[in-house]
Amino acid sequence: MSQIFSSIKEREEKLLIRSYSRYPLAIVKGKMSHLWDADGKEYVDLLAGIAVTALGHCNDEICAVLENQAHKLWHVSNLFYQEEQLELAEEMLSTSHHDKIFFCNSGAEANEAAIKLARRYTKKVKKRDAYEILTIEGCFHGRTLGTLAATGRQALSDGFEPLPTGFRQVPANDIAAMEAAITEKTCAVLLEVVQGEGGVVPLPEHYLKQVEALCRKKDILFICDEVQAGFCRTGCFWAFQNYGLTPDIMSTAKALANGLPMGAMMATDQVAKGFEAGSHATTFGGGALAAAVGTKVVRIMKRDDLSKRAARLGKSLCSRLAALQERLPGKIKEIRGLGLMIGIEIGEKCPEVWLELVHRGFICSLSHNVTLRLLPALTIEEEDLMNFADTLEDILKTL
Ligand SMILES: *Cc1c(COP(=O)(O)O)cnc(C)c1O
């Protein structure tokens, strides 16, 4: 550990409330898919700030929009009409079957908005006294009290009880269990098409289609959390589009403004009737600065057809990894994913492999201590991905 890094670490320990366990790196600079640490060492970034900087760090086109907007208008609150918001709304809605959008600032907030809309729509429009939302084991929906309750993971809620009620978890890939869990109090199902924090676990297509059909049959809402998988990462603009699903509500955030905090919830015209003026609000949501950046993000993704690029690069990396898996039997347990959302399950030696990757200049995330999770920028050079695969092979050989 370098002197510079140690002193940064020590300084932080005095200042910040302990709530993160950090990787042993202090990052000072980024350009597209490359990062530099405080000692000047360069890394290939395969994590993109957890699927956030999907167009790369300090992308020139995004920087130009940010600079321009910074001299025009930042924030006036949602008391006013702002065209920046409308431009983003038009761009966002052009990507899916939804009719209306609500802006907020994070993934958890987007899910809170989705939960509130589902409940209020059911109560006020459908006139049904139902509020319970079913979620899937292994899911992650955020860290607010409501989204923690939806996430249903004891380790994350330890010490924070009581959590809001009205959430129930069902096992994945078991439609009978879901059907049995639906009661007259159920108003919606909320799921991630590819579970991200759960370790990159794609839900099977037939199961997802069964869930949607069950929601239609029982007349409850179908909600997709696209916070991580959305924005072209899985090969379609939204992950649910891979399977022709049409959720009533969807939430998103991470890549929306390429690193500026921003979230959104989209709904059909019918379900959007669940909110009226005053039902829900946020001070910062859809501010002009973040909205202008978000608009550029969506335009670039559409212009450059980045969902196709993600599908192509994901396929080429996964076949390279599959070959590696065959050459080194037993070293890789499973390769999972969709597009550029990839999990490489290594097992108990994973932390060691991950740290060696860092030493050799490759940053990815270590998921549940057993899986390497890759969420690179959609603009990453194929060469960077192949260099990662070569380096991983080299490390696994000597393991
Ligand atoms: C990251 C994430 C969230 C929470 O987003 P925050 O911006 O951290 O609140 C919710 N759902 C999914 C699927 C996520 O990956």
Coordinates of C-alpha atoms and ligand atoms in Angstrom, one line a residue:
M1 CA 0.0 0.0 0.0
S2 CA 1.5 3.3 -1.0
Q3 CA 2.1 6.2 1.3
I4 CA -0.3 8.4 -0.6
F5 CA -3.1 5.8 -0.4
S6 CA -2.5 5.1 3.3
S7 CA -2.8 8.8 4.2
I8 CA -6.1 9.1 2.2
K9 CA -7.5 6.1 3.9
E10 CA -6.5 7.3 7.4
R11 CA -8.0 10.7 6.7
E12 CA -11.3 9.2 5.6
E13 CA -11.5 7.0 8.7
K14 CA -11.5 10.2 10.8
L15 CA -14.1 12.0 8.7
L16 CA -16.8 9.7 7.3
I17 CA -19.5 7.8 9.1
R18 CA -18.6 4.2 8.6
S19 CA -21.0 2.7 6.2
Y20 CA -18.9 1.5 3.3
S21 CA -16.2 -1.2 3.0
R22 CA -14.1 0.2 0.3
Y23 CA -11.8 -1.3 -2.3
P24 CA -8.2 -0.5 -1.6
L25 CA -8.0 2.2 -4.3
A26 CA -8.3 6.0 -4.4
I27 CA -9.4 7.1 -7.8
V28 CA -8.4 10.6 -9.0
K29 CA -9.1 10.7 -12.7
G30 CA -11.0 8.9 -15.4
K31 CA -11.3 9.0 -19.2
M32 CA -13.8 6.7 -21.0
S33 CA -13.0 3.2 -19.7
H34 CA -9.8 4.0 -18.0
L35 CA -9.1 5.2 -14.4
W36 CA -6.1 6.5 -12.6
D37 CA -5.4 6.1 -8.9
A38 CA -3.7 8.5 -6.5
D39 CA -0.3 7.0 -7.4
G40 CA -0.8 7.6 -11.1
K41 CA -1.4 3.9 -11.9
E42 CA -3.8 3.2 -14.8
Y43 CA -6.7 0.7 -14.8
V44 CA -9.2 -0.7 -17.2
D45 CA -12.6 0.0 -15.7
L46 CA -15.0 -2.9 -16.1
L47 CA -17.4 -1.6 -13.5
A48 CA -18.3 2.0 -14.7
G49 CA -19.3 3.2 -11.2
I50 CA -21.7 0.3 -10.9
A51 CA -23.3 0.6 -14.4
V52 CA -23.5 4.4 -14.1
T53 CA -21.0 5.9 -16.5
A54 CA -22.3 3.8 -19.4
L55 CA -20.9 6.3 -21.9
G56 CA -17.5 6.4 -20.2
H57 CA -15.8 8.7 -17.8
C58 CA -15.7 12.4 -18.8
N59 CA -17.2 11.6 -22.2
D60 CA -16.4 14.7 -24.3
E61 CA -19.9 15.1 -25.8
I62 CA -21.5 14.8 -22.3
C63 CA -19.0 17.3 -20.9
A64 CA -19.9 19.8 -23.6
V65 CA -23.6 19.6 -22.7
L66 CA -22.9 19.8 -19.0
E67 CA -20.7 22.9 -19.5
N68 CA -23.3 24.6 -21.7
Q69 CA -26.2 23.9 -19.3
A70 CA -24.0 24.9 -16.3
H71 CA -24.0 28.5 -17.7
K72 CA -27.7 28.5 -18.5
L73 CA -29.8 27.0 -15.6
W74 CA -29.2 24.4 -12.9
H75 CA -32.2 24.2 -10.6
V76 CA -35.4 26.0 -9.9
S77 CA -37.5 23.2 -8.3
N78 CA -40.6 21.5 -9.5
L79 CA -42.7 24.5 -8.8
F80 CA -41.8 25.6 -12.4
Y81 CA -42.2 24.3 -15.9
Q82 CA -38.8 23.4 -17.4
E83 CA -38.2 22.4 -21.0
E84 CA -35.1 20.5 -20.2
Q85 CA -37.4 18.0 -18.3
L86 CA -39.7 17.7 -21.3
E87 CA -36.9 17.0 -23.7
L88 CA -35.7 14.2 -21.5
A89 CA -39.2 12.9 -21.0
E90 CA -39.7 12.7 -24.8
E91 CA -36.4 10.9 -25.3
M92 CA -37.1 8.5 -22.4
L93 CA -40.7 7.7 -23.4
S94 CA -39.6 7.1 -27.0
T95 CA -37.6 4.1 -25.8
S96 CA -40.5 2.1 -24.3
H97 CA -44.2 1.5 -24.4
H98 CA -44.8 3.8 -21.4
D99 CA -46.8 7.0 -21.7
K100 CA -45.7 9.1 -18.7
I101 CA -42.6 9.7 -16.6
F102 CA -41.8 11.0 -13.1
F103 CA -38.2 12.2 -12.3
C104 CA -36.3 11.6 -9.1
N105 CA -32.7 11.3 -8.0
S106 CA -31.7 7.7 -7.4
G107 CA -32.7 4.1 -7.9
A108 CA -34.2 3.7 -4.4
E109 CA -36.3 6.8 -5.0
A110 CA -37.5 5.5 -8.4
N111 CA -38.6 2.3 -6.7
E112 CA -40.3 4.2 -3.8
A113 CA -42.2 6.2 -6.5
A114 CA -43.2 2.9 -8.2
I115 CA -44.3 1.3 -4.9
K116 CA -46.3 4.4 -4.0
L117 CA -47.9 4.6 -7.5
A118 CA -48.8 0.9 -7.4
R119 CA -50.5 1.3 -4.1
R120 CA -52.3 4.5 -4.8
Y121 CA -53.5 3.4 -8.2
T122 CA -54.9 0.2 -6.7
K123 CA -56.7 2.1 -3.9
K124 CA -57.9 5.2 -5.7
V125 CA -58.4 4.2 -9.3
K126 CA -59.2 0.5 -9.0
K127 CA -60.9 1.0 -5.6
R128 CA -59.4 -2.1 -4.2
D129 CA -58.0 -2.2 -0.7
A130 CA -54.8 -4.0 -1.7
Y131 CA -51.2 -2.9 -1.0
E132 CA -49.0 -5.9 -0.8
I133 CA -46.1 -6.2 -3.3
L134 CA -44.4 -9.5 -4.1
T135 CA -40.7 -9.5 -4.8
I136 CA -38.3 -12.3 -5.7
E137 CA -35.6 -13.9 -3.5
G138 CA -32.2 -12.6 -4.4
C139 CA -33.5 -9.2 -5.5
F140 CA -32.2 -5.7 -4.6
H141 CA -34.3 -2.6 -4.8
G142 CA -32.5 -0.1 -2.6
R143 CA -31.7 1.1 0.9
T144 CA -34.5 3.3 2.0
L145 CA -36.8 1.6 4.6
G146 CA -39.5 0.8 1.9
T147 CA -37.1 -0.6 -0.6
L148 CA -35.2 -2.5 2.1
A149 CA -38.5 -4.1 3.0
A150 CA -39.0 -5.0 -0.7
T151 CA -35.4 -6.3 -0.9
G152 CA -36.1 -8.6 2.1
R153 CA -32.5 -9.4 2.9
Q154 CA -32.0 -9.8 6.7
A155 CA -28.3 -8.8 6.5
L156 CA -29.2 -5.4 5.0
S157 CA -32.1 -4.6 7.4
D158 CA -30.3 -5.8 10.6
G159 CA -30.8 -3.1 13.3
F160 CA -33.2 -1.0 11.2
E161 CA -36.5 -2.7 12.2
P162 CA -39.4 -2.2 12.1
L163 CA -39.5 -2.0 8.3
P164 CA -42.7 -1.0 6.5
T165 CA -45.1 -3.9 6.0
G166 CA -46.7 -4.8 2.8
F167 CA -44.0 -6.8 1.1
R168 CA -43.6 -10.5 0.6
Q169 CA -40.8 -12.5 -1.0
V170 CA -41.3 -15.6 -3.2
P171 CA -38.6 -18.0 -4.5
A172 CA -37.4 -17.3 -8.1
N173 CA -38.5 -19.6 -10.9
D174 CA -41.4 -21.0 -9.1
I175 CA -44.6 -19.7 -10.6
A176 CA -46.8 -21.9 -8.3
A177 CA -45.3 -20.3 -5.2
M178 CA -46.0 -16.9 -6.6
E179 CA -49.6 -17.8 -7.5
A180 CA -50.1 -19.2 -4.0
A181 CA -48.7 -16.0 -2.4
I182 CA -51.2 -13.7 -4.2
T183 CA -54.1 -12.8 -2.0
E184 CA -56.8 -10.2 -2.1
K185 CA -54.3 -7.8 -0.5
T186 CA -51.7 -8.1 -3.4
C187 CA -51.4 -5.1 -5.7
A188 CA -48.2 -5.8 -7.7
V189 CA -45.2 -7.9 -8.5
L190 CA -41.8 -6.1 -8.6
L191 CA -38.8 -7.8 -10.1
E192 CA -35.4 -7.3 -11.8
V193 CA -35.2 -9.1 -15.2
V194 CA -31.5 -9.6 -14.4
Q195 CA -30.8 -9.5 -10.7
G196 CA -27.7 -7.3 -10.3
E197 CA -26.7 -7.1 -6.7
G198 CA -27.9 -10.7 -6.3
G199 CA -24.8 -11.7 -8.3
V200 CA -25.8 -11.2 -11.9
V201 CA -28.7 -13.7 -12.1
P202 CA -30.9 -13.5 -15.2
L203 CA -34.4 -14.7 -14.5
P204 CA -35.4 -17.3 -17.2
E205 CA -37.5 -16.0 -20.1
H206 CA -40.3 -18.6 -19.6
Y207 CA -40.6 -17.6 -15.9
L208 CA -40.7 -13.9 -16.6
K209 CA -43.5 -14.5 -19.2
Q210 CA -45.4 -16.6 -16.7
V211 CA -45.1 -13.8 -14.1
E212 CA -46.4 -11.2 -16.5
A213 CA -49.3 -13.5 -17.5
L214 CA -50.1 -14.2 -13.9
C215 CA -50.2 -10.5 -13.1
R216 CA -52.7 -10.0 -16.0
K217 CA -54.8 -13.0 -14.9
K218 CA -55.0 -11.8 -11.3
D219 CA -55.4 -8.1 -12.4
I220 CA -52.4 -6.9 -10.4
L221 CA -49.6 -4.6 -11.6
F222 CA -46.4 -5.8 -13.1
I223 CA -43.3 -3.7 -12.2
C224 CA -39.8 -4.0 -13.6
D225 CA -36.8 -2.5 -11.7
E226 CA -34.5 -1.4 -14.5
V227 CA -32.2 0.6 -12.3
Q228 CA -29.1 -1.5 -13.2
A229 CA -30.1 -3.5 -16.2
G230 CA -31.6 -0.6 -18.2
F231 CA -30.1 1.8 -20.7
C232 CA -29.0 -0.6 -23.4
R233 CA -26.8 -2.8 -21.1
T234 CA -28.6 -6.1 -21.8
G235 CA -28.9 -5.8 -25.6
C236 CA -32.2 -3.9 -25.7
F237 CA -32.8 -0.4 -24.4
W238 CA -34.7 -2.0 -21.4
A239 CA -34.0 -5.5 -20.2
F240 CA -37.7 -6.4 -20.3
Q241 CA -37.7 -5.8 -24.0
N242 CA -35.5 -8.8 -24.5
Y243 CA -38.6 -10.9 -23.9
G244 CA -41.4 -8.7 -25.2
L245 CA -42.6 -7.9 -21.7
T246 CA -44.8 -4.8 -21.1
P247 CA -44.6 -3.9 -17.4
D248 CA -47.2 -1.4 -16.2
I249 CA -44.5 0.5 -14.3
M250 CA -40.7 0.6 -14.5
S251 CA -38.1 2.3 -12.4
T252 CA -34.6 3.3 -13.6
A253 CA -31.6 5.4 -12.5
K254 CA -28.0 4.4 -12.6
A255 CA -26.9 5.2 -16.2
L256 CA -29.5 7.9 -16.8
A257 CA -27.2 10.9 -16.5
N258 CA -23.9 9.2 -16.8
G259 CA -22.9 10.0 -13.2
L260 CA -25.1 12.9 -12.2
P261 CA -27.6 11.5 -9.7
M262 CA -30.9 11.0 -11.5
G263 CA -33.7 8.5 -11.4
A264 CA -37.1 8.0 -13.2
M265 CA -40.2 6.0 -13.0
M266 CA -42.3 5.4 -16.2
A267 CA -45.9 4.2 -16.3
T268 CA -48.8 3.6 -18.7
D269 CA -51.4 6.4 -19.1
Q270 CA -53.9 4.3 -17.1
V271 CA -51.6 3.5 -14.1
A272 CA -50.3 7.1 -14.0
K273 CA -53.8 8.1 -13.0
G274 CA -52.9 6.8 -9.5
F275 CA -51.0 10.1 -8.9
E276 CA -52.6 13.6 -8.8
A277 CA -51.0 17.0 -8.2
G278 CA -49.5 16.7 -4.7
S279 CA -49.4 12.9 -4.5
H280 CA -45.7 12.7 -4.7
A281 CA -42.8 15.1 -5.0
T282 CA -39.0 15.7 -4.8
T283 CA -37.0 18.9 -4.6
F284 CA -34.2 17.9 -7.0
G285 CA -36.0 15.5 -9.3
G286 CA -35.6 16.4 -13.0
G287 CA -33.5 19.5 -12.4
A288 CA -32.4 21.3 -15.5
L289 CA -28.7 20.3 -15.3
A290 CA -29.3 16.6 -14.8
A291 CA -32.1 16.6 -17.3
A292 CA -30.0 18.2 -20.0
V293 CA -27.3 15.6 -19.5
G294 CA -29.8 12.8 -19.4
T295 CA -31.3 13.9 -22.7
K296 CA -27.8 13.7 -24.3
V297 CA -27.2 10.3 -22.8
V298 CA -30.4 8.9 -24.3
R299 CA -29.7 10.5 -27.7
I300 CA -26.2 9.1 -27.9
M301 CA -27.4 5.6 -26.9
K302 CA -30.0 5.7 -29.7
R303 CA -27.7 7.4 -32.3
D304 CA -24.9 4.9 -31.7
D305 CA -27.2 1.9 -31.3
L306 CA -25.4 1.0 -28.0
S307 CA -27.8 -1.8 -27.2
K308 CA -26.6 -3.7 -30.3
R309 CA -23.0 -2.9 -29.3
A310 CA -23.6 -4.2 -25.8
A311 CA -25.1 -7.4 -27.2
R312 CA -22.2 -7.9 -29.6
L313 CA -19.4 -7.2 -27.1
G314 CA -21.2 -9.3 -24.4
K315 CA -21.4 -12.2 -26.7
S316 CA -17.8 -12.0 -27.8
L317 CA -16.5 -11.7 -24.2
C318 CA -18.7 -14.5 -23.0
S319 CA -17.6 -16.9 -25.8
R320 CA -13.9 -16.0 -25.0
L321 CA -14.7 -16.7 -21.3
A322 CA -16.4 -20.0 -22.2
A323 CA -13.3 -21.1 -24.1
L324 CA -11.2 -20.2 -21.0
Q325 CA -13.6 -22.2 -18.8
E326 CA -13.1 -25.3 -21.0
R327 CA -9.3 -25.0 -21.1
L328 CA -9.1 -24.7 -17.3
P329 CA -11.7 -27.1 -16.0
G330 CA -13.1 -26.4 -12.5
K331 CA -11.7 -22.8 -12.3
I332 CA -14.8 -21.1 -13.4
K333 CA -18.1 -22.4 -12.0
E334 CA -20.5 -20.5 -14.1
I335 CA -20.7 -17.6 -16.6
R336 CA -24.0 -15.7 -16.4
G337 CA -25.4 -12.6 -17.9
L338 CA -27.1 -10.7 -20.6
G339 CA -25.2 -8.2 -22.9
L340 CA -22.6 -6.3 -20.9
M341 CA -24.0 -7.4 -17.6
I342 CA -21.8 -10.4 -16.8
G343 CA -21.1 -12.5 -13.8
I344 CA -18.2 -14.9 -13.6
E345 CA -18.6 -17.3 -10.7
I346 CA -15.2 -18.4 -9.4
G347 CA -16.1 -19.7 -5.9
E348 CA -14.1 -19.3 -2.7
K349 CA -10.9 -18.2 -4.5
C350 CA -12.7 -15.2 -6.0
P351 CA -11.4 -12.5 -3.6
E352 CA -7.9 -13.6 -4.4
V353 CA -8.5 -13.5 -8.1
W354 CA -10.2 -10.2 -7.8
L355 CA -7.3 -8.6 -5.9
E356 CA -4.8 -9.9 -8.4
L357 CA -6.9 -8.4 -11.2
V358 CA -6.7 -5.1 -9.4
H359 CA -2.9 -5.4 -9.0
R360 CA -2.7 -6.1 -12.8
G361 CA -4.8 -3.0 -13.6
F362 CA -8.4 -4.3 -14.0
I363 CA -11.3 -3.1 -12.0
C364 CA -14.5 -5.1 -11.6
S365 CA -16.7 -5.8 -8.6
L366 CA -16.5 -8.7 -6.2
S367 CA -20.1 -10.0 -5.7
H368 CA -20.9 -12.0 -2.6
N369 CA -17.2 -13.0 -2.5
V370 CA -17.7 -15.7 -5.1
T371 CA -18.5 -13.8 -8.4
L372 CA -16.7 -11.3 -10.5
R373 CA -19.3 -8.8 -11.7
L374 CA -18.6 -6.8 -14.9
L375 CA -20.7 -3.8 -15.8
P376 CA -18.4 -1.9 -18.2
A377 CA -19.2 1.2 -20.1
L378 CA -21.1 0.4 -23.3
T379 CA -18.5 2.3 -25.2
I380 CA -15.6 0.2 -23.9
E381 CA -13.0 -1.0 -26.5
E382 CA -13.2 -4.7 -27.4
E383 CA -9.5 -4.8 -26.8
D384 CA -9.9 -3.8 -23.2
L385 CA -12.3 -6.7 -22.7
M386 CA -10.0 -9.2 -24.4
N387 CA -7.0 -8.0 -22.3
F388 CA -9.2 -8.6 -19.2
A389 CA -9.9 -12.2 -20.4
D390 CA -6.2 -12.9 -21.1
T391 CA -5.3 -11.6 -17.7
L392 CA -8.0 -13.6 -16.0
E393 CA -6.8 -16.7 -17.8
D394 CA -3.2 -16.0 -16.7
I395 CA -4.3 -15.6 -13.0
L396 CA -6.6 -18.7 -13.0
K397 CA -3.7 -20.8 -14.5
T398 CA -1.5 -20.2 -11.5
L399 CA -4.3 -20.6 -9.0
Ligands
LIG1 C1 -28.5 0.2 -7.5 C2 -29.9 -0.4 -7.5 C3 -31.0 0.2 -6.8 C4 -30.7 1.3 -5.8 O1 -30.3 2.5 -6.5 P1 -29.7 3.7 -5.6 O2 -29.4 4.8 -6.7 O3 -28.4 3.2 -5.0 O4 -30.7 4.1 -4.6 C5 -32.2 -0.3 -6.9 N1 -32.5 -1.4 -7.8 C6 -31.5 -2.0 -8.5 C7 -31.8 -3.1 -9.3 C8 -30.2 -1.5 -8.3 O5 -29.2 -2.1 -9.0

